[in-house]
Amino acid sequence: MQDYSTFKNLKINFPSQFVLHVELNRPTKLNAFDRISWQELHACFKQIALDSDVRAVVISGAGKLFNAGIDLNNLQGINNNAEEKDFARRALNTRKELLVTQDSISSVEQCDKPVIAAIHNGCIGAGVDLITACDIRYCSKDAFFSVKEVDLGLAADVGTLQRLPKIVGNNSLIRELCLTGRNFSSTEALNIGLVNKVLSTKEEALTEALKTANIIASKSPIAILSTKHLLNFSRDHSVAEGLAYTAAWNGAMLNSSDLMEAVDATMGRRKPKFSKL
Amino acid sequence: MQDYSTFKNLKINFPSQFVLHVELNRPTKLNAFDRISWQELHACFKQIALDSDVRAVVISGAGKLFNAGIDLNNLQGINNNAEEKDFARRALNTRKELLVTQDSISSVEQCDKPVIAAIHNGCIGAGVDLITACDIRYCSKDAFFSVKEVDLGLAADVGTLQRLPKIVGNNSLIRELCLTGRNFSSTEALNIGLVNKVLSTKEEALTEALKTANIIASKSPIAILSTKHLLNFSRDHSVAEGLAYTAAWNGAMLNSSDLMEAVDATMGRRKPKFSKL
Amino acid sequence: MQDYSTFKNLKINFPSQFVLHVELNRPTKLNAFDRISWQELHACFKQIALDSDVRAVVISGAGKLFNAGIDLNNLQGINNNAEEKDFARRALNTRKELLVTQDSISSVEQCDKPVIAAIHNGCIGAGVDLITACDIRYCSKDAFFSVKEVDLGLAADVGTLQRLPKIVGNNSLIRELCLTGRNFSSTEALNIGLVNKVLSTKEEALTEALKTANIIASKSPIAILSTKHLLNFSRDHSVAEGLAYTAAWNGAMLNSSDLMEAVDATMGRRKPKFSKL
Amino acid sequence: MQDYSTFKNLKINFPSQFVLHVELNRPTKLNAFDRISWQELHACFKQIALDSDVRAVVISGAGKLFNAGIDLNNLQGINNNAEEKDFARRALNTRKELLVTQDSISSVEQCDKPVIAAIHNGCIGAGVDLITACDIRYCSKDAFFSVKEVDLGLAADVGTLQRLPKIVGNNSLIRELCLTGRNFSSTEALNIGLVNKVLSTKEEALTEALKTANIIASKSPIAILSTKHLLNFSRDHSVAEGLAYTAAWNGAMLNSSDLMEAVDATMGRRKPKFSKL
Amino acid sequence: MQDYSTFKNLKINFPSQFVLHVELNRPTKLNAFDRISWQELHACFKQIALDSDVRAVVISGAGKLFNAGIDLNNLQGINNNAEEKDFARRALNTRKELLVTQDSISSVEQCDKPVIAAIHNGCIGAGVDLITACDIRYCSKDAFFSVKEVDLGLAADVGTLQRLPKIVGNNSLIRELCLTGRNFSSTEALNIGLVNKVLSTKEEALTEALKTANIIASKSPIAILSTKHLLNFSRDHSVAEGLAYTAAWNGAMLNSSDLMEAVDATMGRRKPKFSKL
Amino acid sequence: MQDYSTFKNLKINFPSQFVLHVELNRPTKLNAFDRISWQELHACFKQIALDSDVRAVVISGAGKLFNAGIDLNNLQGINNNAEEKDFARRALNTRKELLVTQDSISSVEQCDKPVIAAIHNGCIGAGVDLITACDIRYCSKDAFFSVKEVDLGLAADVGTLQRLPKIVGNNSLIRELCLTGRNFSSTEALNIGLVNKVLSTKEEALTEALKTANIIASKSPIAILSTKHLLNFSRDHSVAEGLAYTAAWNGAMLNSSDLMEAVDATMGRRKPKFSKL
């Protein structure tokens, strides 16, 4: 069993076998992203990617709200390398910082294990970047969302503008939300398909997320990893390219004992048992 | 008039001029896909592509349900080339099989005539692969759907993971459906936009499908073929690439007598009459 | 202040600071697109792109309806270069005409300032091409839409087949609408996400559009331009490509005084004041 | 052993184990491509793709020259569907014909077995299309080449404009050759890298081709098939995309007994022996 | 006959029918690119694109050398918008300037008529950008080239880094040349395939260019335009994409009377005569 | 000054200011790649990417030859996870290993500082993968190369099949080399453009590499980094995409004081002095 206890801004445990719960845990700062948060998120999901005891992940926020976005001190760090007088060098420095934060969020998408976000209350700015890198989103009724960056004088740059339109398949309301930065409610989030379900409370949202995580964790890990991996690949390629990659991928993956086990268990009306990855 | 009577698992007829009805017709096996089904679907739609008497196609299932997915015997055929001890050779063999099934489903998309699915009761696994390669989907109230593959220990590989997210423009609920394999109802299918309409019964779904097919068949065949062809192309390319291809394509297509006939008929409030392709 | 008074088919004014109102103004012809309309639309939005007094644009139609589509005389011009007997030369001529109309519509998308369409009554054919190149769409209750081209014997070729499915993220109902050419109502447009809101009257739709335009115009112009630019780029690229481009872009853009001004204004609960682009 | 004796325009035999020799065999017509040639080439290479007795292919021409290009009767067939008065329908018909010829040539590239062309004397028009779909090219000193299409009033459309610049990596001399249609000699072909070697006579070119084919046929068929497949994929994708596909592909292919056999044979200084695909 | 006499930095005439000679004509400034040069080059090639009297273009430089690159005053204009204190705004301004110069060079590539450069003596910096947008390059023995930008403290940004490696198909020596900025001779240019031929003098280079231009101008204009257009398209796409576009394009273009005229003239051993585009 | 002394298989020093020399230093194993080598190469070039004291890198091999390829023990490690009986899991494990080795080689390409390889004697298998990720290649006369993988029963998968054809722009001889695995000499390497120059001895090759590195290190670091970065980007994108990215990139980079310094130094005939990145 790997150790996830060393993180400062993340609180992590196994609520059930193969299911990992990652809690954003900087409640006094409303879980805002500072430099440590970016680093830990990245390290955590790199570890998850290689941990065969993890088959599904739930992510939630401790305290009053899910995530208040970027820590303004961190933003000023990005902007304010004021000692550098040369514009080109400043731009390169800023880009370097951005790549770090992008890689941090992208590690969630690339860990190849399904990640379910359970959101309550505010999910703002970088919080939206984070949840759009997850696979499934549940929220409580009191949840609200904001692509807030425009109010800070910048365009969102850690994934929202890339992933949000591809999640909700809507480039109309999304543009209004991104251009005005206004809050939108859990109901609106449900209607556009950003969240799959709205639950009454934070606790229920978390319970529902864990329930789905358990279902996923009970399936063939080959099937689950492949499904997430291929959905990501296919989102970014033409249908023909996606099919060609899938044929190469499943050429190997179909030759798994998981198929026989799954079919046999179904026929025997018993729970299948799959070995680890 | 071409002959469509030689298929074993498909029952095919012309309910009206220019409209072809293709019925999955292996009801004792719940229309499950075996090797013959893959071959015949492919052969049938290759024939349709070249048949100037066909301008629109309706596809439905005979018997209790629309389609129960892959025939487990067929799946085992793919997986169980157990005599081959070398892994690389097994993977190549499996890939070869997969390419055949992918080509079969893709022939529906590539026949360049609009295809309307009329779905009733179960539409499972490969059944979902099939309907996502169609252009328009109607279903009866009792219809239910399942991206079932994950329960067989594999990731869907005949088109669902590629086409479904691009049809419904939702990568949130879709991921839940693909990762859990759970059934979803006709209502849910309507809400996410997988089906255009829910009708009371199988008969009504079929009637509606034929009605729309007739409308389409009454239009300029140049306009219809081009619209389907360009929608497919544009789905898989950037807006700029789609426009460039369209300009090259329509450079020729606008020089059709169909334009004059269409405009003249509209003005004369008469039905236009278009020659065959 | 630039001069927008020279256009014949467009009536243009500044209803408030930084907000430009472009009115399609050929009401006796139902604002149908003739050759002059294509040219003026292009010229107008090229001018807007370079005008630092414009931060948001509202587009609406004068008279009975928003837009009746292409002027049939113009269509015949495209089709009927009948003196040219050689097919290849006719196709090249037609393509050349098409590229001009495509560039006209695309100039709306590429002006890098958000454009909001306020639609009333009919929005037909080329009218749909136009609004799909806008960022946000509001309409009045009486609005109806039609991808009419198929009834004229052609496939839409000025942007609808490329942009519409990417706006509404639906390739199911959209195919029915494009293949049948049938009218669809403001309610249906709202349900599929083509419009963001349905208002009671044309006046209210316009008022709402101007209100949103004012909100957008009050934000940092760097943030707004970047958001639109990056949403367009990201629509047409993979997530990874979108992130890479964003990092290069925002490497420079984050080093703007707008960030400090935005944060300072937020903290001081005052309206921020941004310099022009 | 499969039967290759039914072709009319192709003469095929096995000069040695695992090596197939395909001879263009319509010498009285200078091996020009007529409708039967297109069909047979396609059928032949589809058969080769599935024939585990073939590991390398050599292609040459019988009679006076390698290939005189398209049979003018065939070209007129493409152009002269003169009974069709509607331009759009003629364009669609022509496109359909073109796709058939393109698929014929592309089947050489897609058979996944290396193909070596041994060229003598003239290689003109469609002959160039053919050899650019091969992997390796040898020729005799008297060989000459011409991208002749421009002299027939058309742009090459069966692969030369796509593949030739990617083979020789030169878009400068290539443009001159394609735009002027002039002959170029075996020496020039060698200098730009179109052919790998120039031999004295047709016989020597054929001997050299067979020698290389035998070397290739002696290697692991997994390694050879993968190398050709991945070179084709990588030519058409970015480096990053090529690497990602390769990792998925070789994840399976490295788990082949061929590795152990190859290493063991090398160490034992003996010829390795690989089982069939 | 169109008028090309209004340009200040370009001297233009028709040395023979259908062949246009464009001479860079700012010899006292070594033909360096200033703002007027960028504008005129763009305007000139936009005009050429629509001029049916032009079928091939030769471009050369008046005076001592072909082109000395960007005028340093112009470069400072790009860099030195020093009154703008906000970095983001400066970057946007600079980008706007760059897009203008890029469009200017790209207009040569996009005019759809073959362009032949005849180079003598120095071809430096922006001069290399210019010739890489041409189709064919001849030079005199005394010609030398330099990707000079690195010595001005910037990366080349008007096309060299994009087009040069795709012309010469070499990413090894090219990188040395781009990273060191060193001069390279006509011989080296010939060896890497940047130029097609080295002639003794400027006059001979020009004569050779005109000779090739005349050959091209004598061919079917449909065939020539299509060949250039398809070579450009295919350079930037996969083989499969290139073939698909070509099939759509030539579906129309093969239905030209130019085919019959070309074949008939060949058989009658007479010069073909093609009508204008 | 950063510390590069901790590597076991790499010996690293600064022969002159801003130039780093990385020596493959496992001579008793002919510098073959074992697990430690992959890790160290990756770590080393990640460090280089962030080290502002490095502006150019030279890489060479200690001992008898440059690089003998993959250590066979390492290869068996990849292949021989024989305890894993499930094929799918073995394939996933192997893929995971491959991604590590690919990332190792790719770190050379992605460090954004030019890397020059000085090759002597054998450069085999993974050695070719390594040098194709460099920017410039020099070798001694006794150098020979082999894409050896096919002789080990596998297709090259760490970059050669992706990068080599794009470096030499030749898909003809390259295919022969990759399919036969035969050795090719320094002369052949020069002729196809794999190496830029052949020197008499290893020492001269290294001296020449250092000389070029010094020239590069004397230029504006903004210009050099941008040139490498944009050449990499442009290799993998269309010309239009490359230009668009360049405009965004150089929008910032042109606003560097390096331009003024470079121009001023040129005019004053003095050596320019650029601040660090």
Short mmCIF file of C-alpha atoms in Angstrom, two decimals, chain C residues 104-242:
data_model
loop_
_atom_site.label_atom_id
_atom_site.label_comp_id
_atom_site.label_asym_id
_atom_site.label_seq_id
_atom_site.Cartn_x
_atom_site.Cartn_y
_atom_site.Cartn_z
CA SER C 104 -17.38 37.49 -45.21
CA ILE C 105 -19.04 35.32 -42.56
CA SER C 106 -15.71 34.27 -41.05
CA SER C 107 -14.71 37.90 -40.52
CA VAL C 108 -17.31 37.99 -37.72
CA GLU C 109 -15.59 35.11 -35.98
CA GLN C 110 -12.13 36.49 -36.56
CA CYS C 111 -12.64 40.11 -35.47
CA ASP C 112 -11.49 39.10 -31.95
CA LYS C 113 -14.25 41.16 -30.30
CA PRO C 114 -17.26 39.28 -28.88
CA VAL C 115 -20.33 39.49 -31.13
CA ILE C 116 -23.85 39.00 -29.78
CA ALA C 117 -26.73 38.31 -32.13
CA ALA C 118 -30.23 39.52 -31.23
CA ILE C 119 -32.58 37.56 -33.46
CA HIS C 120 -36.28 38.09 -34.13
CA ASN C 121 -38.71 36.37 -36.41
CA GLY C 122 -37.11 34.51 -39.32
CA CYS C 123 -33.45 33.53 -39.39
CA ILE C 124 -33.08 31.48 -42.52
CA GLY C 125 -30.27 29.93 -44.55
CA ALA C 126 -27.39 32.39 -44.68
CA GLY C 127 -28.90 33.99 -41.57
CA VAL C 128 -28.03 30.82 -39.68
CA ASP C 129 -24.54 30.91 -41.20
CA LEU C 130 -24.18 34.42 -39.82
CA ILE C 131 -25.37 33.78 -36.27
CA THR C 132 -23.21 30.66 -35.92
CA ALA C 133 -20.18 32.90 -36.48
CA CYS C 134 -21.28 35.03 -33.52
CA ASP C 135 -20.33 34.23 -29.93
CA ILE C 136 -23.64 34.61 -28.09
CA ARG C 137 -27.19 34.42 -29.36
CA TYR C 138 -30.41 35.81 -27.86
CA CYS C 139 -33.77 35.71 -29.62
CA SER C 140 -37.36 36.79 -29.25
CA LYS C 141 -40.14 34.26 -28.71
CA ASP C 142 -41.38 34.61 -32.28
CA ALA C 143 -38.01 33.67 -33.71
CA PHE C 144 -37.73 30.65 -35.97
CA PHE C 145 -34.76 29.18 -37.74
CA SER C 146 -34.17 27.06 -40.81
CA VAL C 147 -31.10 25.47 -42.37
CA LYS C 148 -32.93 26.06 -45.60
CA GLU C 149 -30.23 25.30 -48.17
CA VAL C 150 -31.35 21.76 -48.86
CA ASP C 151 -34.63 23.15 -50.20
CA LEU C 152 -32.68 25.18 -52.72
CA GLY C 153 -30.94 22.08 -54.00
CA LEU C 154 -27.61 22.63 -52.30
CA ALA C 155 -25.69 21.89 -49.12
CA ALA C 156 -25.08 24.86 -46.85
CA ASP C 157 -21.58 26.14 -47.56
CA VAL C 158 -20.97 29.36 -45.71
CA GLY C 159 -20.36 27.92 -42.26
CA THR C 160 -23.51 26.33 -40.83
CA LEU C 161 -22.42 22.72 -41.38
CA GLN C 162 -19.05 23.52 -39.82
CA ARG C 163 -20.04 25.69 -36.88
CA LEU C 164 -23.56 24.68 -35.88
CA PRO C 165 -22.67 21.18 -34.61
CA LYS C 166 -19.77 22.63 -32.64
CA ILE C 167 -22.00 25.26 -31.04
CA VAL C 168 -24.78 22.97 -29.96
CA GLY C 169 -22.65 19.88 -29.49
CA ASN C 170 -25.35 17.76 -31.03
CA ASN C 171 -24.97 15.79 -34.17
CA SER C 172 -28.36 14.12 -33.95
CA LEU C 173 -31.15 16.70 -34.06
CA ILE C 174 -28.78 18.91 -36.04
CA ARG C 175 -28.62 16.33 -38.79
CA GLU C 176 -32.40 16.17 -38.94
CA LEU C 177 -32.60 19.96 -39.17
CA CYS C 178 -29.93 20.16 -41.87
CA LEU C 179 -31.32 17.25 -43.89
CA THR C 180 -35.00 18.24 -43.78
CA GLY C 181 -34.61 22.03 -43.81
CA ARG C 182 -37.62 22.30 -41.51
CA ASN C 183 -38.29 25.36 -39.35
CA PHE C 184 -37.45 25.12 -35.69
CA SER C 185 -38.75 27.42 -33.00
CA SER C 186 -37.08 29.61 -30.42
CA THR C 187 -37.88 26.97 -27.80
CA GLU C 188 -36.16 24.24 -29.77
CA ALA C 189 -33.24 26.59 -30.37
CA LEU C 190 -33.00 27.16 -26.63
CA ASN C 191 -33.21 23.45 -25.84
CA ILE C 192 -30.36 22.51 -28.13
CA GLY C 193 -28.30 25.46 -26.91
CA LEU C 194 -28.22 27.45 -30.14
CA VAL C 195 -29.56 30.49 -28.30
CA ASN C 196 -28.72 31.36 -24.71
CA LYS C 197 -32.03 32.97 -23.87
CA VAL C 198 -35.46 33.59 -25.33
CA LEU C 199 -36.97 37.02 -24.62
CA SER C 200 -40.55 38.15 -25.19
CA THR C 201 -39.99 40.65 -27.93
CA LYS C 202 -37.40 41.82 -30.39
CA GLU C 203 -36.87 44.92 -28.26
CA GLU C 204 -36.19 42.87 -25.16
CA ALA C 205 -33.80 40.61 -27.03
CA LEU C 206 -31.90 43.63 -28.24
CA THR C 207 -31.90 45.20 -24.76
CA GLU C 208 -30.57 41.99 -23.26
CA ALA C 209 -27.88 41.75 -25.92
CA LEU C 210 -26.79 45.31 -25.25
CA LYS C 211 -26.76 44.65 -21.54
CA THR C 212 -24.42 41.68 -21.96
CA ALA C 213 -22.32 43.67 -24.40
CA ASN C 214 -21.94 46.39 -21.79
CA ILE C 215 -20.82 43.91 -19.18
CA ILE C 216 -18.23 42.51 -21.55
CA ALA C 217 -17.09 45.99 -22.55
CA SER C 218 -16.46 46.82 -18.90
CA LYS C 219 -13.87 44.06 -18.51
CA SER C 220 -10.19 44.12 -19.37
CA PRO C 221 -9.94 44.25 -23.16
CA ILE C 222 -6.86 42.03 -22.97
CA ALA C 223 -8.83 39.40 -21.06
CA ILE C 224 -11.82 39.58 -23.39
CA LEU C 225 -9.87 39.47 -26.64
CA SER C 226 -7.77 36.60 -25.31
CA THR C 227 -10.79 34.63 -24.14
CA LYS C 228 -12.52 34.82 -27.52
CA HIS C 229 -9.29 34.14 -29.39
CA LEU C 230 -8.42 31.11 -27.25
CA LEU C 231 -11.96 29.69 -27.36
CA ASN C 232 -11.83 29.80 -31.15
CA PHE C 233 -8.38 28.22 -31.23
CA SER C 234 -9.30 25.53 -28.72
CA ARG C 235 -12.49 24.57 -30.53
CA ASP C 236 -10.36 23.53 -33.50
CA HIS C 237 -7.51 21.80 -31.71
CA SER C 238 -6.85 19.02 -29.24
CA VAL C 239 -6.73 19.89 -25.54
CA ALA C 240 -2.94 19.53 -25.55
CA GLU C 241 -2.51 21.81 -28.56
CA GLY C 242 -4.88 24.34 -27.03
#
